[in-house]
Short mmCIF file of C-alpha atoms in Angstrom, two decimals:
data_model
loop_
_atom_site.label_atom_id
_atom_site.label_comp_id
_atom_site.label_asym_id
_atom_site.label_seq_id
_atom_site.Cartn_x
_atom_site.Cartn_y
_atom_site.Cartn_z
CA MET A 1 18.69 46.50 101.88
CA VAL A 2 15.34 44.78 102.24
CA LEU A 3 12.16 46.81 102.07
CA SER A 4 8.55 45.62 102.28
CA PHE A 5 8.75 42.17 100.71
CA CYS A 6 10.08 40.30 103.73
CA ARG A 7 6.75 39.04 105.06
CA LEU A 8 6.31 36.94 101.90
CA GLY A 9 8.77 34.43 103.35
CA ARG A 10 6.17 32.90 105.68
CA HIS A 11 3.35 32.79 103.12
CA PHE A 12 6.62 32.54 100.64
CA VAL A 13 49.54 16.92 92.19
CA HIS A 14 52.89 16.35 90.55
CA ARG A 15 52.80 16.78 86.77
CA PRO A 16 55.48 14.52 85.15
CA THR A 17 58.04 16.03 82.75
CA THR A 18 58.96 14.42 79.42
CA LYS A 19 61.98 12.84 81.10
CA ASP A 20 59.69 11.46 83.82
CA ALA A 21 57.42 9.91 81.20
CA LYS A 22 60.26 8.03 79.54
CA GLU A 23 61.19 6.49 82.89
CA LEU A 24 57.63 5.49 83.78
CA ASN A 25 55.25 2.87 82.42
CA LEU A 26 53.14 5.02 80.05
CA PRO A 27 49.83 3.11 80.36
CA LEU A 28 50.02 3.39 84.13
CA LEU A 29 50.92 7.05 83.78
CA ARG A 30 47.84 7.70 81.65
CA ILE A 31 45.62 6.02 84.26
CA ALA A 32 47.22 8.04 87.04
CA LEU A 33 46.75 11.27 85.12
CA CYS A 34 43.09 10.45 84.41
CA ILE A 35 42.48 9.78 88.11
CA SER A 36 44.25 13.02 88.94
CA CYS A 37 42.00 14.93 86.53
CA ILE A 38 38.87 13.42 88.07
CA PHE A 39 39.87 14.46 91.57
CA ALA A 40 40.98 17.90 90.39
CA GLY A 41 37.61 18.42 88.70
CA SER A 42 35.80 17.32 91.84
CA ALA A 43 37.72 19.80 93.95
CA ALA A 44 37.03 22.62 91.49
CA ALA A 45 33.30 21.90 91.65
CA SER A 46 33.13 22.96 95.30
CA ALA A 47 35.88 25.57 95.41
CA THR A 48 35.73 29.31 94.81
CA ALA A 49 38.55 31.83 94.58
CA PHE A 50 36.93 33.83 97.40
CA THR A 51 35.98 32.32 100.76
CA MET A 52 34.50 33.93 103.86
CA LYS A 53 32.75 33.25 107.15
CA ARG A 54 31.58 36.30 109.09
CA GLY A 55 30.93 39.60 107.39
CA LEU A 56 29.66 43.13 107.88
CA ASN A 57 27.74 45.21 105.35
CA LEU A 58 29.12 48.71 105.11
CA GLU A 59 26.11 50.99 105.22
CA MET A 60 24.22 52.63 102.41
CA TRP A 61 24.37 56.31 101.73
CA THR A 62 22.13 58.30 104.07
CA THR A 63 23.20 61.88 103.37
CA TRP A 64 24.38 61.45 99.79
CA PRO A 65 23.92 64.79 97.98
CA LYS A 66 21.55 65.29 95.08
CA PRO A 67 22.69 64.69 91.48
CA GLU A 68 23.61 68.33 90.87
CA ARG A 69 26.61 67.84 93.21
CA TRP A 70 27.77 64.47 91.85
CA ASP A 71 30.64 65.98 89.87
CA GLU A 72 32.14 67.94 92.78
CA ASP A 73 35.60 66.81 93.85
CA ALA A 74 34.58 66.83 97.52
CA VAL A 75 31.84 64.32 96.74
CA LEU A 76 33.79 62.07 94.38
CA ASP A 77 36.87 61.98 96.61
CA ASN A 78 34.79 60.34 99.38
CA PHE A 79 33.20 57.56 97.37
CA PRO A 80 31.60 55.40 98.67
CA GLU A 81 30.02 57.91 101.02
CA TRP A 82 30.80 56.12 104.29
CA ARG A 83 34.49 56.84 103.70
CA HIS A 84 33.93 60.43 104.82
CA GLY A 85 35.53 60.75 108.24
CA THR A 86 36.56 57.09 108.31
CA GLY A 87 40.17 56.24 109.10
CA PRO A 88 42.26 53.06 109.12
CA GLY A 89 41.57 52.56 112.81
CA ASN A 90 37.83 52.26 112.20
CA LEU A 91 38.40 49.56 109.59
CA GLU A 92 40.94 47.70 111.67
CA ARG A 93 38.44 47.49 114.53
CA ILE A 94 36.07 45.63 112.23
CA ARG A 95 38.74 42.99 111.69
CA THR A 96 39.72 42.91 115.36
CA ALA A 97 36.10 42.24 116.32
CA GLY A 98 36.22 39.02 114.31
CA PHE A 99 34.79 39.94 110.91
CA ASP A 100 36.85 38.51 108.04
CA PHE A 101 35.07 40.28 105.17
CA VAL A 102 32.85 43.23 104.34
CA ARG A 103 30.18 43.69 101.72
CA MET A 104 30.73 47.13 100.24
CA PRO A 105 27.68 48.74 98.58
CA VAL A 106 28.55 50.86 95.55
CA ASP A 107 25.83 53.12 94.13
CA PRO A 108 25.28 52.43 90.40
CA ALA A 109 23.05 55.50 89.95
CA ILE A 110 26.00 57.88 90.14
CA PHE A 111 27.74 55.83 87.41
CA LEU A 112 24.73 56.04 85.10
CA GLU A 113 22.74 59.24 85.64
CA ASP A 114 24.05 61.93 83.28
CA ALA A 115 27.56 60.66 84.03
CA SER A 116 30.56 62.06 82.18
CA GLU A 117 33.55 59.87 81.35
CA LYS A 118 35.55 61.86 83.88
CA ARG A 119 33.05 61.05 86.62
CA VAL A 120 32.93 57.33 85.82
CA THR A 121 36.72 57.12 85.69
CA THR A 122 37.01 58.91 89.04
CA LEU A 123 34.40 56.64 90.64
CA ILE A 124 36.22 53.52 89.50
CA VAL A 125 39.53 54.87 90.81
CA GLN A 126 37.92 55.68 94.16
CA THR A 127 36.24 52.25 94.35
CA LEU A 128 39.59 50.52 93.80
CA ARG A 129 41.26 52.81 96.33
CA THR A 130 38.60 51.92 98.91
CA VAL A 131 39.04 48.20 98.22
CA GLY A 132 42.75 48.69 98.84
CA MET A 133 42.05 50.42 102.15
CA LEU A 134 39.92 47.50 103.28
CA HIS A 135 42.49 44.93 102.19
CA LYS A 136 45.15 46.84 104.12
CA ALA A 137 42.93 46.57 107.21
CA GLY A 138 42.96 42.79 106.81
CA LEU A 139 39.46 42.49 105.34
CA LYS A 140 38.25 40.65 102.28
CA VAL A 141 35.74 42.61 100.19
CA ILE A 142 32.59 41.88 98.22
CA VAL A 143 32.09 44.84 95.89
CA ASP A 144 28.31 45.08 95.78
CA PHE A 145 26.80 47.09 92.87
CA HIS A 146 23.85 48.07 95.04
CA SER A 147 20.87 49.78 93.46
CA ILE A 148 17.84 50.69 95.56
CA PRO A 149 14.16 51.36 94.82
CA SER A 150 13.38 55.06 95.00
CA ASP A 151 10.54 57.43 94.15
CA SER A 152 12.86 60.34 93.46
CA ARG A 153 15.78 58.94 91.45
CA LYS A 154 16.04 58.73 87.69
CA ILE A 155 18.13 55.58 88.12
CA ASP A 156 16.79 53.07 90.62
CA THR A 157 16.14 49.33 90.87
CA ASN A 158 12.64 49.48 89.42
CA ARG A 159 13.67 51.54 86.41
CA ILE A 160 16.76 49.43 85.70
CA LEU A 161 14.65 46.28 85.64
CA ALA A 162 11.77 47.78 83.63
CA ASP A 163 13.71 49.69 80.95
CA ASP A 164 15.53 47.42 78.46
CA ALA A 165 17.84 50.20 77.26
CA LEU A 166 18.74 51.20 80.82
CA PHE A 167 19.32 47.57 81.79
CA THR A 168 21.69 47.23 78.81
CA ARG A 169 23.63 50.27 80.04
CA TYR A 170 23.69 48.79 83.54
CA VAL A 171 25.09 45.49 82.22
CA GLN A 172 27.76 47.41 80.32
CA MET A 173 28.73 49.24 83.51
CA VAL A 174 28.90 45.90 85.33
CA GLY A 175 31.44 44.84 82.72
CA ARG A 176 33.44 48.01 83.13
CA LEU A 177 33.58 47.80 86.91
CA GLY A 178 34.35 44.10 86.67
CA ARG A 179 37.33 44.77 84.39
CA ALA A 180 38.69 47.23 86.94
CA LEU A 181 38.24 44.72 89.75
CA SER A 182 39.99 42.03 87.70
CA ASP A 183 43.30 43.65 88.66
CA THR A 184 42.65 42.90 92.35
CA ASP A 185 43.49 39.65 94.15
CA PRO A 186 40.67 37.10 93.50
CA GLY A 187 41.27 35.63 96.93
CA LEU A 188 40.51 38.98 98.56
CA THR A 189 37.88 40.52 96.29
CA ALA A 190 34.54 39.23 94.97
CA PHE A 191 31.98 41.00 92.79
CA GLU A 192 28.19 41.13 93.24
CA PRO A 193 26.66 42.68 90.11
CA PHE A 194 23.11 43.29 91.37
CA ASN A 195 21.38 43.75 94.71
CA GLU A 196 17.82 42.65 95.48
CA PRO A 197 15.98 42.48 92.15
CA VAL A 198 12.41 43.55 92.92
CA ILE A 199 10.76 41.20 90.42
CA ASP A 200 9.41 37.64 90.29
CA CYS A 201 7.53 37.77 93.60
CA ASP A 202 4.23 36.87 91.90
CA PRO A 203 4.10 33.11 91.31
CA THR A 204 1.36 33.56 88.70
CA LEU A 205 3.68 35.45 86.33
CA ALA A 206 6.46 34.02 84.19
CA PRO A 207 9.84 34.75 85.84
CA ARG A 208 11.95 37.45 84.23
CA TRP A 209 14.99 37.42 86.51
CA PRO A 210 16.77 34.21 85.36
CA ALA A 211 17.34 35.59 81.82
CA MET A 212 18.53 38.94 83.21
CA LEU A 213 20.80 37.15 85.68
CA LYS A 214 22.46 35.28 82.82
CA GLN A 215 23.27 38.59 81.12
CA LEU A 216 24.74 40.02 84.31
CA HIS A 217 26.76 36.89 84.96
CA SER A 218 28.11 36.84 81.41
CA ALA A 219 29.19 40.48 81.58
CA ALA A 220 30.81 40.08 84.99
CA ARG A 221 32.50 36.78 84.15
CA ASP A 222 33.92 38.06 80.84
CA ALA A 223 35.28 41.10 82.66
CA ALA A 224 36.70 39.28 85.70
CA PRO A 225 37.41 35.67 84.66
CA SER A 226 39.19 34.70 87.89
CA HIS A 227 37.02 36.43 90.48
CA THR A 228 34.19 34.89 92.47
CA LEU A 229 30.80 36.32 91.57
CA ILE A 230 27.97 36.69 94.09
CA LEU A 231 24.57 35.97 92.51
CA SER A 232 21.03 35.85 93.90
CA GLY A 233 17.52 34.92 92.99
CA GLY A 234 14.76 37.43 92.38
CA CYS A 235 12.11 38.80 94.73
CA TRP A 236 14.45 40.91 96.84
CA SER A 237 17.25 38.29 96.79
CA SER A 238 15.04 36.12 98.99
CA ALA A 239 15.29 32.40 99.58
CA TYR A 240 11.97 32.20 97.76
CA GLY A 241 13.63 33.85 94.76
CA LEU A 242 16.65 31.57 95.02
CA GLU A 243 14.37 28.55 94.72
CA LYS A 244 13.34 29.78 91.26
CA VAL A 245 16.90 29.78 89.92
CA ASP A 246 18.47 26.78 88.20
CA PRO A 247 22.22 27.22 88.77
CA SER A 248 23.02 24.77 85.96
CA THR A 249 22.01 27.50 83.50
CA ILE A 250 24.91 29.57 84.82
CA ALA A 251 27.33 26.59 84.90
CA ASP A 252 30.02 28.40 86.86
CA ASP A 253 31.67 26.87 89.93
CA ASN A 254 33.31 30.15 90.91
CA VAL A 255 29.96 31.55 92.07
CA ILE A 256 28.59 32.06 95.56
CA TRP A 257 24.81 32.18 95.74
CA THR A 258 23.24 34.60 98.19
CA PHE A 259 19.92 35.22 99.89
CA HIS A 260 18.73 37.90 102.30
CA SER A 261 16.41 37.41 105.27
CA TYR A 262 14.84 39.77 107.81
CA GLU A 263 12.16 37.44 109.16
CA PRO A 264 9.99 38.06 111.11
CA TYR A 265 9.65 41.38 109.31
CA VAL A 266 7.25 42.91 111.84
CA LEU A 267 9.99 42.65 114.49
CA THR A 268 13.04 43.58 112.41
CA HIS A 269 11.64 46.67 110.63
CA GLN A 270 9.90 48.49 113.48
CA GLY A 271 9.43 52.17 112.73
CA ALA A 272 10.80 51.95 109.17
CA ASP A 273 9.08 54.83 107.37
CA TRP A 274 10.59 54.00 103.99
CA THR A 275 8.81 50.65 103.65
CA GLY A 276 5.60 52.33 102.56
CA ASP A 277 3.43 50.12 104.76
CA SER A 278 2.22 50.00 108.38
CA MET A 279 5.74 49.54 109.80
CA SER A 280 6.15 53.27 110.35
CA TYR A 281 3.60 52.94 113.20
CA VAL A 282 5.25 49.94 114.86
CA GLU A 283 7.64 50.23 117.78
CA ALA A 284 8.64 48.63 121.10
CA LEU A 285 7.84 45.03 120.14
CA PRO A 286 10.40 43.00 122.13
CA TYR A 287 12.54 40.12 120.97
CA PRO A 288 11.71 37.42 121.71
CA PRO A 289 8.05 38.51 121.71
CA ASP A 290 7.20 36.80 125.00
CA LEU A 291 10.21 38.37 126.73
CA LEU A 292 7.89 40.55 128.83
CA GLY A 293 5.07 38.01 128.85
CA GLU A 294 2.61 37.05 126.13
CA LYS A 295 -0.06 39.38 127.55
CA ALA A 296 2.27 42.38 127.33
CA PHE A 297 3.05 41.57 123.68
CA GLU A 298 -0.64 41.34 122.77
CA GLU A 299 -1.31 44.64 124.55
CA ARG A 300 1.45 46.25 122.51
CA LEU A 301 -0.04 44.90 119.29
CA ALA A 302 -3.41 46.37 120.25
CA ALA A 303 -1.81 49.75 120.92
CA ILE A 304 -0.17 49.72 117.49
CA ARG A 305 -3.49 48.91 115.81
CA LYS A 306 -5.01 51.90 117.62
CA THR A 307 -2.17 54.14 116.41
CA ILE A 308 -2.75 53.06 112.81
CA GLU A 309 -6.48 53.75 113.15
CA VAL A 310 -5.75 57.28 114.38
CA LYS A 311 -2.63 58.36 112.50
CA ALA A 312 -2.57 56.50 109.20
CA PRO A 313 -3.98 58.32 106.16
CA ARG A 314 -7.72 57.73 106.09
CA GLU A 315 -7.67 56.23 102.62
CA ARG A 316 -5.03 53.66 103.63
CA ARG A 317 -6.08 52.74 107.19
CA GLU A 318 -7.96 49.56 106.33
CA GLU A 319 -5.15 48.39 104.02
CA MET A 320 -2.51 49.08 106.67
CA LEU A 321 -4.45 47.33 109.41
CA ILE A 322 -4.89 44.24 107.24
CA GLY A 323 -1.18 44.30 106.38
CA PHE A 324 -0.14 44.72 109.99
CA ASN A 325 -2.38 41.89 111.18
CA GLU A 326 -0.94 39.60 108.49
CA MET A 327 2.62 40.43 109.55
CA ALA A 328 1.91 40.16 113.28
CA GLY A 329 -0.05 36.93 113.02
CA GLY A 330 1.77 33.83 114.18
CA VAL A 331 4.73 35.52 115.89
CA SER A 332 3.43 35.95 119.44
CA THR A 333 5.62 33.23 120.96
CA TYR A 334 9.29 32.42 120.72
CA GLY A 335 8.51 29.10 119.05
CA GLU A 336 6.47 30.80 116.33
CA VAL A 337 9.23 33.36 115.78
CA LEU A 338 11.90 30.68 115.42
CA ALA A 339 9.74 28.83 112.89
CA ALA A 340 9.38 31.98 110.79
CA LEU A 341 13.06 32.83 111.18
CA ASN A 342 14.23 29.38 110.08
CA GLU A 343 11.92 28.98 107.08
CA PRO A 344 14.13 30.85 104.55
CA PHE A 345 17.18 28.96 105.81
CA ASP A 346 15.41 25.67 105.19
CA LYS A 347 14.46 26.81 101.68
CA ALA A 348 18.06 27.79 100.87
CA ALA A 349 19.48 24.59 102.32
CA THR A 350 17.05 22.41 100.38
CA TRP A 351 17.80 24.33 97.18
CA GLY A 352 21.53 23.81 97.72
CA LYS A 353 21.16 20.07 98.25
CA THR A 354 18.91 19.76 95.19
CA HIS A 355 21.49 21.45 92.97
CA ASN A 356 24.66 20.10 94.65
CA ILE A 357 25.69 23.55 95.86
CA PRO A 358 27.74 23.12 99.06
CA PRO A 359 26.67 25.29 102.02
CA GLU A 360 29.89 27.32 101.99
CA ARG A 361 28.72 28.61 98.59
CA ILE A 362 25.40 29.88 99.98
CA LEU A 363 25.78 33.27 101.64
CA LEU A 364 23.31 34.93 103.97
CA GLY A 365 24.16 38.29 102.46
CA GLU A 366 21.92 40.49 104.60
CA PHE A 367 20.09 40.18 107.91
CA GLY A 368 19.57 42.50 110.82
CA MET A 369 17.21 44.26 113.21
CA ILE A 370 16.56 47.97 113.11
CA ARG A 371 18.28 50.10 115.73
CA ARG A 372 16.26 53.29 115.26
CA GLU A 373 14.52 54.85 112.31
CA TYR A 374 15.92 58.21 111.34
CA GLN A 375 14.38 61.15 113.23
CA LYS A 376 12.48 58.89 115.65
CA LYS A 377 12.95 58.73 119.40
CA PHE A 378 12.50 55.02 120.07
CA ARG A 379 15.75 53.06 119.99
CA MET A 380 15.63 49.27 120.01
CA PRO A 381 17.46 47.94 123.08
CA SER A 382 20.77 46.31 122.15
CA GLU A 383 19.83 43.23 124.19
CA TRP A 384 16.74 42.61 122.02
CA ARG A 385 18.73 43.03 118.84
CA ALA A 386 21.56 40.84 120.10
CA SER A 387 19.11 38.03 120.89
CA TYR A 388 17.72 38.20 117.38
CA LEU A 389 21.16 38.28 115.76
CA LYS A 390 22.23 35.31 117.86
CA ASP A 391 19.29 33.26 116.61
CA VAL A 392 19.96 34.19 112.98
CA THR A 393 23.68 33.46 113.08
CA GLU A 394 23.01 30.16 114.83
CA ALA A 395 20.58 29.26 112.03
CA ALA A 396 23.32 30.07 109.50
CA HIS A 397 26.02 28.14 111.38
CA LYS A 398 23.74 25.13 111.75
CA ARG A 399 23.53 24.89 107.96
CA GLY A 400 27.11 25.89 107.22
CA PHE A 401 26.26 29.24 105.60
CA PRO A 402 28.61 32.24 105.85
CA TRP A 403 26.86 35.49 106.73
CA ALA A 404 27.06 39.28 106.56
CA VAL A 405 25.07 41.39 109.01
CA TRP A 406 23.38 44.64 107.92
CA SER A 407 25.02 47.04 108.71
CA TRP A 408 27.95 49.01 110.08
CA GLY A 409 26.00 52.23 110.63
CA GLY A 410 22.65 53.73 109.71
CA ALA A 411 19.19 52.63 110.85
CA PHE A 412 20.33 49.01 111.28
CA GLY A 413 23.78 49.96 112.53
CA ILE A 414 25.75 47.86 115.00
CA THR A 415 27.74 50.80 116.35
CA LEU A 416 27.13 52.82 119.50
CA ASP A 417 27.94 56.01 117.64
CA ASP A 418 28.19 56.34 113.87
CA LYS A 419 30.62 59.24 114.13
CA GLN A 420 33.10 57.46 116.38
CA ARG A 421 32.33 54.07 114.78
CA VAL A 422 32.47 52.24 118.11
CA LEU A 423 31.03 48.75 117.69
CA ASP A 424 28.32 47.86 120.22
CA PRO A 425 29.80 45.14 122.50
CA VAL A 426 26.35 43.71 123.26
CA ILE A 427 25.65 43.30 119.54
CA LEU A 428 29.07 41.76 118.93
CA LYS A 429 28.40 39.20 121.66
CA GLY A 430 25.08 38.35 120.04
CA LEU A 431 26.94 37.76 116.77
CA GLY A 432 29.40 35.49 118.54
CA LEU A 433 32.28 37.95 118.08
CA LYS A 434 34.68 39.74 120.39
#
């Protein structure tokens, strides 16, 4: 799930038998076989075991208990967490709505933090069981080893990327989970070994992610030789990060490359307290911004600036105002918004053409607009969100990219009620689904 980086995007054949051979002219046969090999190789260059079009991210944990409860049967038997209270009917409705695949976040912290062999074995069993449930519902699955940045966890994205020993353990766990997934159908299951690496956003520093990506790819590929792997660039899996990756260093045609986009960030992350910036004071900005008239939008921006001046911590007010003004600048009209929204798509498309990666192998792995921040009153109208999602999916379709919206439930959820799991019909229409 994207956090506070997002604003960088704007400033960022028949095989003959022996008997057949005796009956055929051998020189001609050799030529025919050579031609056959050429065409077979060409097809393999653009084909992956796993294909998809329209997907849904299953949400992250929101009430996951603290580590002291991670070995309780009641916790482990409902892994991943969203399975609690979820039945086959809920999953089948995802497929009926028109989604053909889901991206399933799996928390690596619980595999790594003081984890016993019993716990790891149970988690793998439950992950495979969940994949089976989704397959039974008619859905393909990307198993997404999905770490997050956190101030309170011992194991989080920042620590994994900064600690060589911990990263080595993480890579080993990627191999172990990959070996388990290798028993699943490669046409129905893909594996994403890392979510949103929070490095390589500073263009003045030497990139670290490409070397780490090669280690992750090697571990995952050795473990699951037939399965499609989902790989990204650095800097929060952004299109900017994807530009910094040379796919020839991976040299694997059974890879789908992914990028995430939530542009314009000031509109998609309204009220998000966990970003650590001024977004916690932002609400009620419509989409498109001139929906209620340009004057009304500017008045709302002024009101938000006033709120920051009054409510933000005194020592951070100036910083937050500068950050907010940077994010809000240049998105006051629909045309400006569409330009910002399309920029990462253009980057990804250009990167694909440069490296001969066909568009069906470039996945928009996350996008969305916040519904309501936890514990806050303001709820983004479904019509605003649907308009945004329509523009994003049209940008993806225009370039031939498959996509996966964030997310089923939670702050960015596309349901009316997370307990009943009823999909919002207005949102589905915006996504071009039933």
